[in-house]
mmCIF file with all atom_site columns, C-alpha atoms in Angstrom:
data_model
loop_
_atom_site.group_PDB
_atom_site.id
_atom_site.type_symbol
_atom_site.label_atom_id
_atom_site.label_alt_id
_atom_site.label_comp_id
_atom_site.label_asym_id
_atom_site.label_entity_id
_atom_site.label_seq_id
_atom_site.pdbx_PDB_ins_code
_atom_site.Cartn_x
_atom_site.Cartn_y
_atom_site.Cartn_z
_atom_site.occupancy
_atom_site.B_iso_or_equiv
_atom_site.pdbx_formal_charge
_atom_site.auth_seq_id
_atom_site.auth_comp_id
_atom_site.auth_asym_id
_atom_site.auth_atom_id
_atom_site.pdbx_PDB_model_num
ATOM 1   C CA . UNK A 1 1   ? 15.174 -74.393 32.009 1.00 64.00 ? 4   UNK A CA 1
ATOM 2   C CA . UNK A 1 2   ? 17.569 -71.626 32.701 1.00 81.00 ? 5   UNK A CA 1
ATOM 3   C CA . UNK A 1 3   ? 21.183 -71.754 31.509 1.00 81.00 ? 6   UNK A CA 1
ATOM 4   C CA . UNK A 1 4   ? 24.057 -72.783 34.084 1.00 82.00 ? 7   UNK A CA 1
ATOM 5   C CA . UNK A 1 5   ? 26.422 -69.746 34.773 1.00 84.00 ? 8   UNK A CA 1
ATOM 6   C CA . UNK A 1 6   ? 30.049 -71.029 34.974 1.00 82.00 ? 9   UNK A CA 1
ATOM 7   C CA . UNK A 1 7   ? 32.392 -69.638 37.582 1.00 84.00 ? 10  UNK A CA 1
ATOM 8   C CA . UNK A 1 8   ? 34.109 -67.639 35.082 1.00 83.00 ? 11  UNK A CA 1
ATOM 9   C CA . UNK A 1 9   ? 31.258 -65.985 33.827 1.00 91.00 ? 12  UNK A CA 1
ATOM 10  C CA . UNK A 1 10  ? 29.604 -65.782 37.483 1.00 93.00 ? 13  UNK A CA 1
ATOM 11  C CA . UNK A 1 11  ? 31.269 -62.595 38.998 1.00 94.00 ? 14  UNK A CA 1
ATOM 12  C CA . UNK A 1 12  ? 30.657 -60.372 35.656 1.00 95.00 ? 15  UNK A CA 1
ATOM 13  C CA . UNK A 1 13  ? 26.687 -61.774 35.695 1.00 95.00 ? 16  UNK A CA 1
ATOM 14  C CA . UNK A 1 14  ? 26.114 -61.352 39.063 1.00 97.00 ? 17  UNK A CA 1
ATOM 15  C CA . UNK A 1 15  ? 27.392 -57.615 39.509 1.00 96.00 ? 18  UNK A CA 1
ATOM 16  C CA . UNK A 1 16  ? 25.630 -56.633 36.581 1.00 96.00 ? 19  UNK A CA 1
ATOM 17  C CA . UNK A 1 17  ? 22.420 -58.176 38.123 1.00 97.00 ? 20  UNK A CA 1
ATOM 18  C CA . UNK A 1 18  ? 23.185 -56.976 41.535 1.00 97.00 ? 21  UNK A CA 1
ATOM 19  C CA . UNK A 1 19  ? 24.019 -52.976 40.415 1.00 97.00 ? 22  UNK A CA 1
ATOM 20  C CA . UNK A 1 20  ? 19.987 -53.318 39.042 1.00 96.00 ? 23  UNK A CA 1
ATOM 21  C CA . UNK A 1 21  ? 18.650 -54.644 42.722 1.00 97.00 ? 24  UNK A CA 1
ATOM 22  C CA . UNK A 1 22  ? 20.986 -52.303 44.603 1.00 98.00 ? 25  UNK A CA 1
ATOM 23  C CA . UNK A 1 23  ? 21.035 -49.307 42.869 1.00 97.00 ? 26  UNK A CA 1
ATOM 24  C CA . UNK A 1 24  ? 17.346 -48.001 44.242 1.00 97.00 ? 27  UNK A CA 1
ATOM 25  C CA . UNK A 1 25  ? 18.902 -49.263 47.930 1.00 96.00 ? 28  UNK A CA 1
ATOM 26  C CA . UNK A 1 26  ? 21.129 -46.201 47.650 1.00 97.00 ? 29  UNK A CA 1
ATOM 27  C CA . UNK A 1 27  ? 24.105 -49.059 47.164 1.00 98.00 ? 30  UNK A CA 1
ATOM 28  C CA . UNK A 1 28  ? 26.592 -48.388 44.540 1.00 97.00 ? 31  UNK A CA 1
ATOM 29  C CA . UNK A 1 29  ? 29.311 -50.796 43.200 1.00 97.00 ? 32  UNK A CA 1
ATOM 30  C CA . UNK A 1 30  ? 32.557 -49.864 44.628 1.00 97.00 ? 33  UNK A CA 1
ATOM 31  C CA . UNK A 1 31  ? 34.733 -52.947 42.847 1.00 95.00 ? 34  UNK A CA 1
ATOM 32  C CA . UNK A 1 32  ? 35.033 -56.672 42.284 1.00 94.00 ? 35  UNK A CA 1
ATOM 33  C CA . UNK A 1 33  ? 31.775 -57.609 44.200 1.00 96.00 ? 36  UNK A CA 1
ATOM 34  C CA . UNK A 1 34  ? 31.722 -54.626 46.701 1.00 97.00 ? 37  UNK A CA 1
ATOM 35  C CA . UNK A 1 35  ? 28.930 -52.708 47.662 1.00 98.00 ? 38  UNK A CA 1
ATOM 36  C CA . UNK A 1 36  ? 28.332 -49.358 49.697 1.00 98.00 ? 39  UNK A CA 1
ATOM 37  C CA . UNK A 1 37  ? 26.628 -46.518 50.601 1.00 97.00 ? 40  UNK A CA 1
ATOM 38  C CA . UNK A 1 38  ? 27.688 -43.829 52.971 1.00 96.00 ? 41  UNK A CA 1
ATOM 39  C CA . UNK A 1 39  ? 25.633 -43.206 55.970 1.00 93.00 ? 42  UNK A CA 1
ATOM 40  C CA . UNK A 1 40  ? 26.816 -39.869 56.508 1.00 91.00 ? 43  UNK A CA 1
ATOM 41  C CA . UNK A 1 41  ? 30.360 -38.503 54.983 1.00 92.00 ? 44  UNK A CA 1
ATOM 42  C CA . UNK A 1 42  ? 32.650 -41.110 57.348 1.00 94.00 ? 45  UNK A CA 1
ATOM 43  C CA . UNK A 1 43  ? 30.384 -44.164 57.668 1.00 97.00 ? 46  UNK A CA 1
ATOM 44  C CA . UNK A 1 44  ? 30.622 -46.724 54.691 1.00 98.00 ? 47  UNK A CA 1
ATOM 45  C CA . UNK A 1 45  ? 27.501 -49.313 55.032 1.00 98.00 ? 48  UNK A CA 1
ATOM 46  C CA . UNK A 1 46  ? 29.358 -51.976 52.796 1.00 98.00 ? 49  UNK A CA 1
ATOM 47  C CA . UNK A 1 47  ? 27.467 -55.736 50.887 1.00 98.00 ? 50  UNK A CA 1
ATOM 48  C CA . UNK A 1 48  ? 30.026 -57.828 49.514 1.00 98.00 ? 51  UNK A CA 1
ATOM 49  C CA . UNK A 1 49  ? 29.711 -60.822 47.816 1.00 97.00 ? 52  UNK A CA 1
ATOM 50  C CA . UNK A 1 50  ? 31.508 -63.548 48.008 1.00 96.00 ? 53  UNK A CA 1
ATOM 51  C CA . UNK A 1 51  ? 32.069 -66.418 45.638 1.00 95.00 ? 54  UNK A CA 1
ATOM 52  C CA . UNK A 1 52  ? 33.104 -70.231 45.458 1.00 95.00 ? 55  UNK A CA 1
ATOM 53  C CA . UNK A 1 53  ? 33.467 -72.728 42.094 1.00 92.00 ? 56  UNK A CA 1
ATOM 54  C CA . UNK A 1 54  ? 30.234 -75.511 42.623 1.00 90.00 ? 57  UNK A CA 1
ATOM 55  C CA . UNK A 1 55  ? 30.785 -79.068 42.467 1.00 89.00 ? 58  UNK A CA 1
ATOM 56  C CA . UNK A 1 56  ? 29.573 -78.838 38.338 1.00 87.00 ? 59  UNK A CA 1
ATOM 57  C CA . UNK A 1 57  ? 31.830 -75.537 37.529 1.00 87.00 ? 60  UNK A CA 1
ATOM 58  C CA . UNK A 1 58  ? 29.011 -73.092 38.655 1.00 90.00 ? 61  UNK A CA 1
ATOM 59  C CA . UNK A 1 59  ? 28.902 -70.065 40.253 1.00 94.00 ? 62  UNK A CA 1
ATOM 60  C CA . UNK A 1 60  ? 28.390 -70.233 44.047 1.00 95.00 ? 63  UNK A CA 1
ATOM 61  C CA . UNK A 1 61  ? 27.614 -66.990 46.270 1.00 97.00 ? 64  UNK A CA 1
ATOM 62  C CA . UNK A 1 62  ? 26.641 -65.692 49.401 1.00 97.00 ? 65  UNK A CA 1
ATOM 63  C CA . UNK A 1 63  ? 27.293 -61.798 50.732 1.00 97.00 ? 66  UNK A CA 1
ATOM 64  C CA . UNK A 1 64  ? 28.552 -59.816 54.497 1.00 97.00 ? 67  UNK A CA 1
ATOM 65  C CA . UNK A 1 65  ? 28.116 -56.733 55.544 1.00 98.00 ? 68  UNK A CA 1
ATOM 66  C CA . UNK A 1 66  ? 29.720 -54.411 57.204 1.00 98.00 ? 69  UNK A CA 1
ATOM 67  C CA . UNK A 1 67  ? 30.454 -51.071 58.458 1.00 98.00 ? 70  UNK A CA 1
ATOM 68  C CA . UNK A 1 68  ? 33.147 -48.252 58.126 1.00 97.00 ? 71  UNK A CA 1
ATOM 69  C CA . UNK A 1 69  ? 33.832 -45.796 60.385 1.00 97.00 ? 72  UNK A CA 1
ATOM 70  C CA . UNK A 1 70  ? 36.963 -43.748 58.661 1.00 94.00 ? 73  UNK A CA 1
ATOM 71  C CA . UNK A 1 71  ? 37.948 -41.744 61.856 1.00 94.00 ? 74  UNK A CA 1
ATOM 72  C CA . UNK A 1 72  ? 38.401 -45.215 63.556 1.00 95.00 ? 75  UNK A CA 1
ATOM 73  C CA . UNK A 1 73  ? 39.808 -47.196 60.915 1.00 94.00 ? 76  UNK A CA 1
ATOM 74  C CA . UNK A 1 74  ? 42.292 -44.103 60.561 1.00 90.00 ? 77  UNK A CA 1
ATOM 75  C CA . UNK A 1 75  ? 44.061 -46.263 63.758 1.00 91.00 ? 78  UNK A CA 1
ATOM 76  C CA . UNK A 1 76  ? 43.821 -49.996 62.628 1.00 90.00 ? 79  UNK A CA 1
ATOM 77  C CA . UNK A 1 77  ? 45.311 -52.085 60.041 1.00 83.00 ? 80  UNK A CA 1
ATOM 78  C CA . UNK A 1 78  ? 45.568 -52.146 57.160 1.00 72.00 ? 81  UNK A CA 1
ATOM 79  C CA . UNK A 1 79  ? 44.715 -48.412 56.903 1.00 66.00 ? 82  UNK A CA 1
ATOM 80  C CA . UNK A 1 80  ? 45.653 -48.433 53.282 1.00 78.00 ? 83  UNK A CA 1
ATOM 81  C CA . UNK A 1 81  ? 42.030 -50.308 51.980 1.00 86.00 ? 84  UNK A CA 1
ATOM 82  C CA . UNK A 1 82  ? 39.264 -47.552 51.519 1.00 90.00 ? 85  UNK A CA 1
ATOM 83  C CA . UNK A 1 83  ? 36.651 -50.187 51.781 1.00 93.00 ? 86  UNK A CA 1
ATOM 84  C CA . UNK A 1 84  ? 37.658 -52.097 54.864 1.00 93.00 ? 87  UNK A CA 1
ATOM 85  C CA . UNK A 1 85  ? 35.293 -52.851 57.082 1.00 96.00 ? 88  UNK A CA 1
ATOM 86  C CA . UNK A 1 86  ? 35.295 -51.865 61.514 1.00 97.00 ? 89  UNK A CA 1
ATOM 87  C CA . UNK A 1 87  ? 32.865 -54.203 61.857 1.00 97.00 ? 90  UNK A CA 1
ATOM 88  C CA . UNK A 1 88  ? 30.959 -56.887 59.892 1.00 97.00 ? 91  UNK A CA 1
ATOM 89  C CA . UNK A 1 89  ? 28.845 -60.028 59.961 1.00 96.00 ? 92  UNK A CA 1
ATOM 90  C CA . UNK A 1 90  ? 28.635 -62.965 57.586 1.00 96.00 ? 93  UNK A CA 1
ATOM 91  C CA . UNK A 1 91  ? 25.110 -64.418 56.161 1.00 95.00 ? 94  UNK A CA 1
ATOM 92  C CA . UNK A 1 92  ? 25.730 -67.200 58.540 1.00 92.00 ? 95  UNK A CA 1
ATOM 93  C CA . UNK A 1 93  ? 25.844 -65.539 61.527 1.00 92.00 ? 96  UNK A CA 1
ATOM 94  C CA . UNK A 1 94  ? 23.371 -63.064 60.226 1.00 93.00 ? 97  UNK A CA 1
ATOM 95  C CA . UNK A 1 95  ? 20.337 -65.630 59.437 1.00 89.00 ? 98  UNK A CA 1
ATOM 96  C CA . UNK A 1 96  ? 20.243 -67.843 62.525 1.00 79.00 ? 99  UNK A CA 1
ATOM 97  C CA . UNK A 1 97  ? 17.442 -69.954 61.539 1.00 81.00 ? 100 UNK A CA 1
ATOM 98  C CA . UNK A 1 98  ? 19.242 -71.806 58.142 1.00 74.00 ? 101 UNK A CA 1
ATOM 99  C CA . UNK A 1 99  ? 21.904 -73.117 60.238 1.00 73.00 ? 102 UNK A CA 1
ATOM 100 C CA . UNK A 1 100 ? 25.284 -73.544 58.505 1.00 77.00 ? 103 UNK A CA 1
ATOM 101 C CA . UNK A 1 101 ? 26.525 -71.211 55.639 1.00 86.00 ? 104 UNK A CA 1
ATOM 102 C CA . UNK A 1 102 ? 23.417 -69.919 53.188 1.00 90.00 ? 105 UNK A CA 1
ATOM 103 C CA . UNK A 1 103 ? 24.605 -69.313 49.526 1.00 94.00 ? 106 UNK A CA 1
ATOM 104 C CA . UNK A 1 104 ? 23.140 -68.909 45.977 1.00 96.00 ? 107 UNK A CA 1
ATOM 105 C CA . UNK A 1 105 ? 23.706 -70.921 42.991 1.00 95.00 ? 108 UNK A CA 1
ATOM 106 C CA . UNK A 1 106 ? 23.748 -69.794 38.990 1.00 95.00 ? 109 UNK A CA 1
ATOM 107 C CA . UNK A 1 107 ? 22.838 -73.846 38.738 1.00 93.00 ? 110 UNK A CA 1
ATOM 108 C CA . UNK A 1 108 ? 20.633 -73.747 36.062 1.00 91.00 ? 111 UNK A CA 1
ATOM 109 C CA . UNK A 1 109 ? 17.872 -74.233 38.246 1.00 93.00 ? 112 UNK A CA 1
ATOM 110 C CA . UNK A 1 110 ? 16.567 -71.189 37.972 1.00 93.00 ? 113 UNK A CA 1
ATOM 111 C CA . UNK A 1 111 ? 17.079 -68.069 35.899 1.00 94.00 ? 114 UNK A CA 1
ATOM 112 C CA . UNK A 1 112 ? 19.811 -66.136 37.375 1.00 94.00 ? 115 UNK A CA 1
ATOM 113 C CA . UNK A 1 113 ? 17.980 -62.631 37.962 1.00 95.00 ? 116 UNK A CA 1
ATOM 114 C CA . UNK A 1 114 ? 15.466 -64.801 39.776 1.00 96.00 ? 117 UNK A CA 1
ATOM 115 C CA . UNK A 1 115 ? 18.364 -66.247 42.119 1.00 96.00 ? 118 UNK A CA 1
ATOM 116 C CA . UNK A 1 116 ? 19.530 -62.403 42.538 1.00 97.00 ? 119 UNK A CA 1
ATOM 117 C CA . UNK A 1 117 ? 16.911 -61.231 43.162 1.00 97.00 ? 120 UNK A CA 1
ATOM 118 C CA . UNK A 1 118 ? 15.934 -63.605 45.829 1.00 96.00 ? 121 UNK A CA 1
ATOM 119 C CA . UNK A 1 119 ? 19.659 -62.868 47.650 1.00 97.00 ? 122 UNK A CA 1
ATOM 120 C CA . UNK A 1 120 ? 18.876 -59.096 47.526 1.00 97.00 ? 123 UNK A CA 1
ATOM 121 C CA . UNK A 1 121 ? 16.105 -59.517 49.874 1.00 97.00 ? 124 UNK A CA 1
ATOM 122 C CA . UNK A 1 122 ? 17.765 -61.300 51.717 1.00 96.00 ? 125 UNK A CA 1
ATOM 123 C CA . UNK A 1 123 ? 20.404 -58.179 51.682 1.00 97.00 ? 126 UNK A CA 1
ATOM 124 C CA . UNK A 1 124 ? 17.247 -56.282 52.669 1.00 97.00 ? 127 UNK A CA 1
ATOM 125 C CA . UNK A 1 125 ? 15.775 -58.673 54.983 1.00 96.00 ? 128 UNK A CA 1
ATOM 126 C CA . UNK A 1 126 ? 18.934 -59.641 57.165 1.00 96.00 ? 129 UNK A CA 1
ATOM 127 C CA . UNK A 1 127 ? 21.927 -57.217 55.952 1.00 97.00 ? 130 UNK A CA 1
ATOM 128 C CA . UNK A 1 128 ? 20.207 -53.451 55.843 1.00 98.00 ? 131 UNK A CA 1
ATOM 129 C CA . UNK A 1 129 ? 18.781 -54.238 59.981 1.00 97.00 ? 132 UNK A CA 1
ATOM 130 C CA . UNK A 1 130 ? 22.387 -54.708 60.779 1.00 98.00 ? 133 UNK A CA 1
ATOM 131 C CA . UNK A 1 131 ? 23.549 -51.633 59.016 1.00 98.00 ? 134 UNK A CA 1
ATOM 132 C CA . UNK A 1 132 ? 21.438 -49.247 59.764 1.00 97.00 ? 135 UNK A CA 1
ATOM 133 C CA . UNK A 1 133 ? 21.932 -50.522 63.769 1.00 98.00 ? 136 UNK A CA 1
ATOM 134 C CA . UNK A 1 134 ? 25.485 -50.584 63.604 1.00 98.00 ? 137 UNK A CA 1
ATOM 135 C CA . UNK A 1 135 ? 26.405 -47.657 61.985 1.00 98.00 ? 138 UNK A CA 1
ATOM 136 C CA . UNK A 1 136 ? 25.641 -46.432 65.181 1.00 97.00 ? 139 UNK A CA 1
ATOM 137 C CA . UNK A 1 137 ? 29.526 -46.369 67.294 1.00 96.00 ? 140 UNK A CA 1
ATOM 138 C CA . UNK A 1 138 ? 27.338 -46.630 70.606 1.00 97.00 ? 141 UNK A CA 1
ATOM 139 C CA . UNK A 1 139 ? 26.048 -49.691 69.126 1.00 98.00 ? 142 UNK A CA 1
ATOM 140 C CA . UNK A 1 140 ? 29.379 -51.022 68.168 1.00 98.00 ? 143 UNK A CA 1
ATOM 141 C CA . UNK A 1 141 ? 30.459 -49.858 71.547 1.00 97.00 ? 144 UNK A CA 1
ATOM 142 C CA . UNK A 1 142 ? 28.159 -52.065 73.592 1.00 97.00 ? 145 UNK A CA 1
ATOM 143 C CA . UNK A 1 143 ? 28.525 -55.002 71.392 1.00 98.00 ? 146 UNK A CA 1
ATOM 144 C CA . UNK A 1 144 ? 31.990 -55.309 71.552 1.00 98.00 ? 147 UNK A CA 1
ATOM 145 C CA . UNK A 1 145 ? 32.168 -54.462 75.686 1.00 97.00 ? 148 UNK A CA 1
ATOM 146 C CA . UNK A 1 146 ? 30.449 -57.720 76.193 1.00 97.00 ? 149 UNK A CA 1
ATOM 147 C CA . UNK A 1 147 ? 31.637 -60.462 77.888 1.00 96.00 ? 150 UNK A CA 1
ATOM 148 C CA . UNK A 1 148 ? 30.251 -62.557 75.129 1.00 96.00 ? 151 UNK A CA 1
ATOM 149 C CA . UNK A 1 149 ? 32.450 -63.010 72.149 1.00 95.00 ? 152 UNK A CA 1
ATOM 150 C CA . UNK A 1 150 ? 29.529 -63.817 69.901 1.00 93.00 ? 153 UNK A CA 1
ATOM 151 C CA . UNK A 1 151 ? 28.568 -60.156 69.942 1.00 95.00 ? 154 UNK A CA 1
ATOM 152 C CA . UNK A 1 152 ? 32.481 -59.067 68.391 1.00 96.00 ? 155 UNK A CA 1
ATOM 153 C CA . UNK A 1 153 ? 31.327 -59.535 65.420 1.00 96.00 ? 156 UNK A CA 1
ATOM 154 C CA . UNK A 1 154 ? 33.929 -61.235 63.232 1.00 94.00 ? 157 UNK A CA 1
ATOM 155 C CA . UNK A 1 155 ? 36.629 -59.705 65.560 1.00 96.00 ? 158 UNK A CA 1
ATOM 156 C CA . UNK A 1 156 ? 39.181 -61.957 67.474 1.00 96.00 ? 159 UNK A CA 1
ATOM 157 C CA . UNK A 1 157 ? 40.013 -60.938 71.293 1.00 97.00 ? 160 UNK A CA 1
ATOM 158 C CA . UNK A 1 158 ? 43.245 -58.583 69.899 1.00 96.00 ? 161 UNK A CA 1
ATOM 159 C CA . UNK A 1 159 ? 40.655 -57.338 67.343 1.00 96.00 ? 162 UNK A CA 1
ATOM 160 C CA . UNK A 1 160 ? 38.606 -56.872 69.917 1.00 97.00 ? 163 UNK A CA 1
ATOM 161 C CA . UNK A 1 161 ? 40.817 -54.409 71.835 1.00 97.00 ? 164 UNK A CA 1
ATOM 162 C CA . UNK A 1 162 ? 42.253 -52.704 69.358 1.00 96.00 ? 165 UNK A CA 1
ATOM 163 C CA . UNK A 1 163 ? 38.706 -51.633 67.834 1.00 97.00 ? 166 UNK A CA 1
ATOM 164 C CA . UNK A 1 164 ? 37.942 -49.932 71.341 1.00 97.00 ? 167 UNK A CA 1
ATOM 165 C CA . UNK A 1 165 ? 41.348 -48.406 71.353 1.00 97.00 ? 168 UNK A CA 1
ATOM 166 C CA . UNK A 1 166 ? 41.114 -47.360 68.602 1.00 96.00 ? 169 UNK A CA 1
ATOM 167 C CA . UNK A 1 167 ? 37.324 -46.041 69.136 1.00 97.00 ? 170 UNK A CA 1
ATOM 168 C CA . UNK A 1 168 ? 38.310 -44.576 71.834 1.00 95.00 ? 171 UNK A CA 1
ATOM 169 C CA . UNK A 1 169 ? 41.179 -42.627 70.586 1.00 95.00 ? 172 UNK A CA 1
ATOM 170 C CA . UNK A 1 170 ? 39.554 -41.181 67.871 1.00 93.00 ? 173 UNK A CA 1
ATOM 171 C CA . UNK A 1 171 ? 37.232 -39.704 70.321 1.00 89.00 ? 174 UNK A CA 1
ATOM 172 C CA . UNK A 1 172 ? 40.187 -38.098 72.035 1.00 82.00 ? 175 UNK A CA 1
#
């Protein structure tokens, strides 16, 4: 039986074990349990993880992604964080089919490398797609001119507005 990971020794396990996965991905570790790789020189493709304590004192996980485009971001706030994020999309909204919010467990269950590695593919499964099609401004464009607010993203309606503004703008 694999060894429980405790919350305090969680983050430090996990980014060493996620730097292995997402290193070949092109996906360097940019801090804490950030992600990213740059599409071309002003579009950050960005995985972070995010973690909660378990019920036992283990470490809980699950990741978003999202996407950086500096000549936009130049015009929201808070302008001052090089690894914000334009745009971006939880695991729950990104896997429709689990229902609720998907996460990963250092439990004991199972060896943690094996519970990594399991969440990488899902980076690559259900993360990369939305990445590579939203690192696209078009893309972003139409999503967020839709009538439908499930398609802002994570954005509020003021969000919302501001992001084309501010889209728009840096397009002169």
């Amino acid at each position: 039986m694999a060894a429980k990971v405790t919350f305090s020794r969680g983050e430090a396990r996990l980014r060493s074990l996620a730097s292995e996965r997402l290193g070949p991905l092109g996906l360097v570790h940019l801090r804490d349990l950030l992600y990213g790789r740059w599409a071309t020189a002003d579009i950050l493709q960005r995985v972070a993880f995010g973690a909660r304590h378990g019920k036992g004192g283990e470490f809980c996980f699950s990741f978003g992604v999202g996407v950086r485009f500096e000549e936009v971001e130049k015009f929201l706030p808070p302008g001052d964080d090089p690894f914000s994020v334009t745009v971006s999309a939880p695991l729950s909204v990104l896997d429709t089919t689990s229902g609720g919010f998907p996460e990963w467990s250092f439990d004991g269950s199972r060896e943690a490398s094996a519970v990594v590695e399991e969440a990488v593919s899902t980076v690559v499964r259900l993360g990369l797609p939305f990445l590579e099609k939203y690192s696209d401004r078009a893309a972003v464009r139409q999503a967020l001119l839709s009538d439908n607010p499930r398609d802002w993203f994570t954005l509020t309606p003021e969000q919302r507005i501001a992001t084309l503004a501010a889209m728009e703008y840096s397009e002169g």
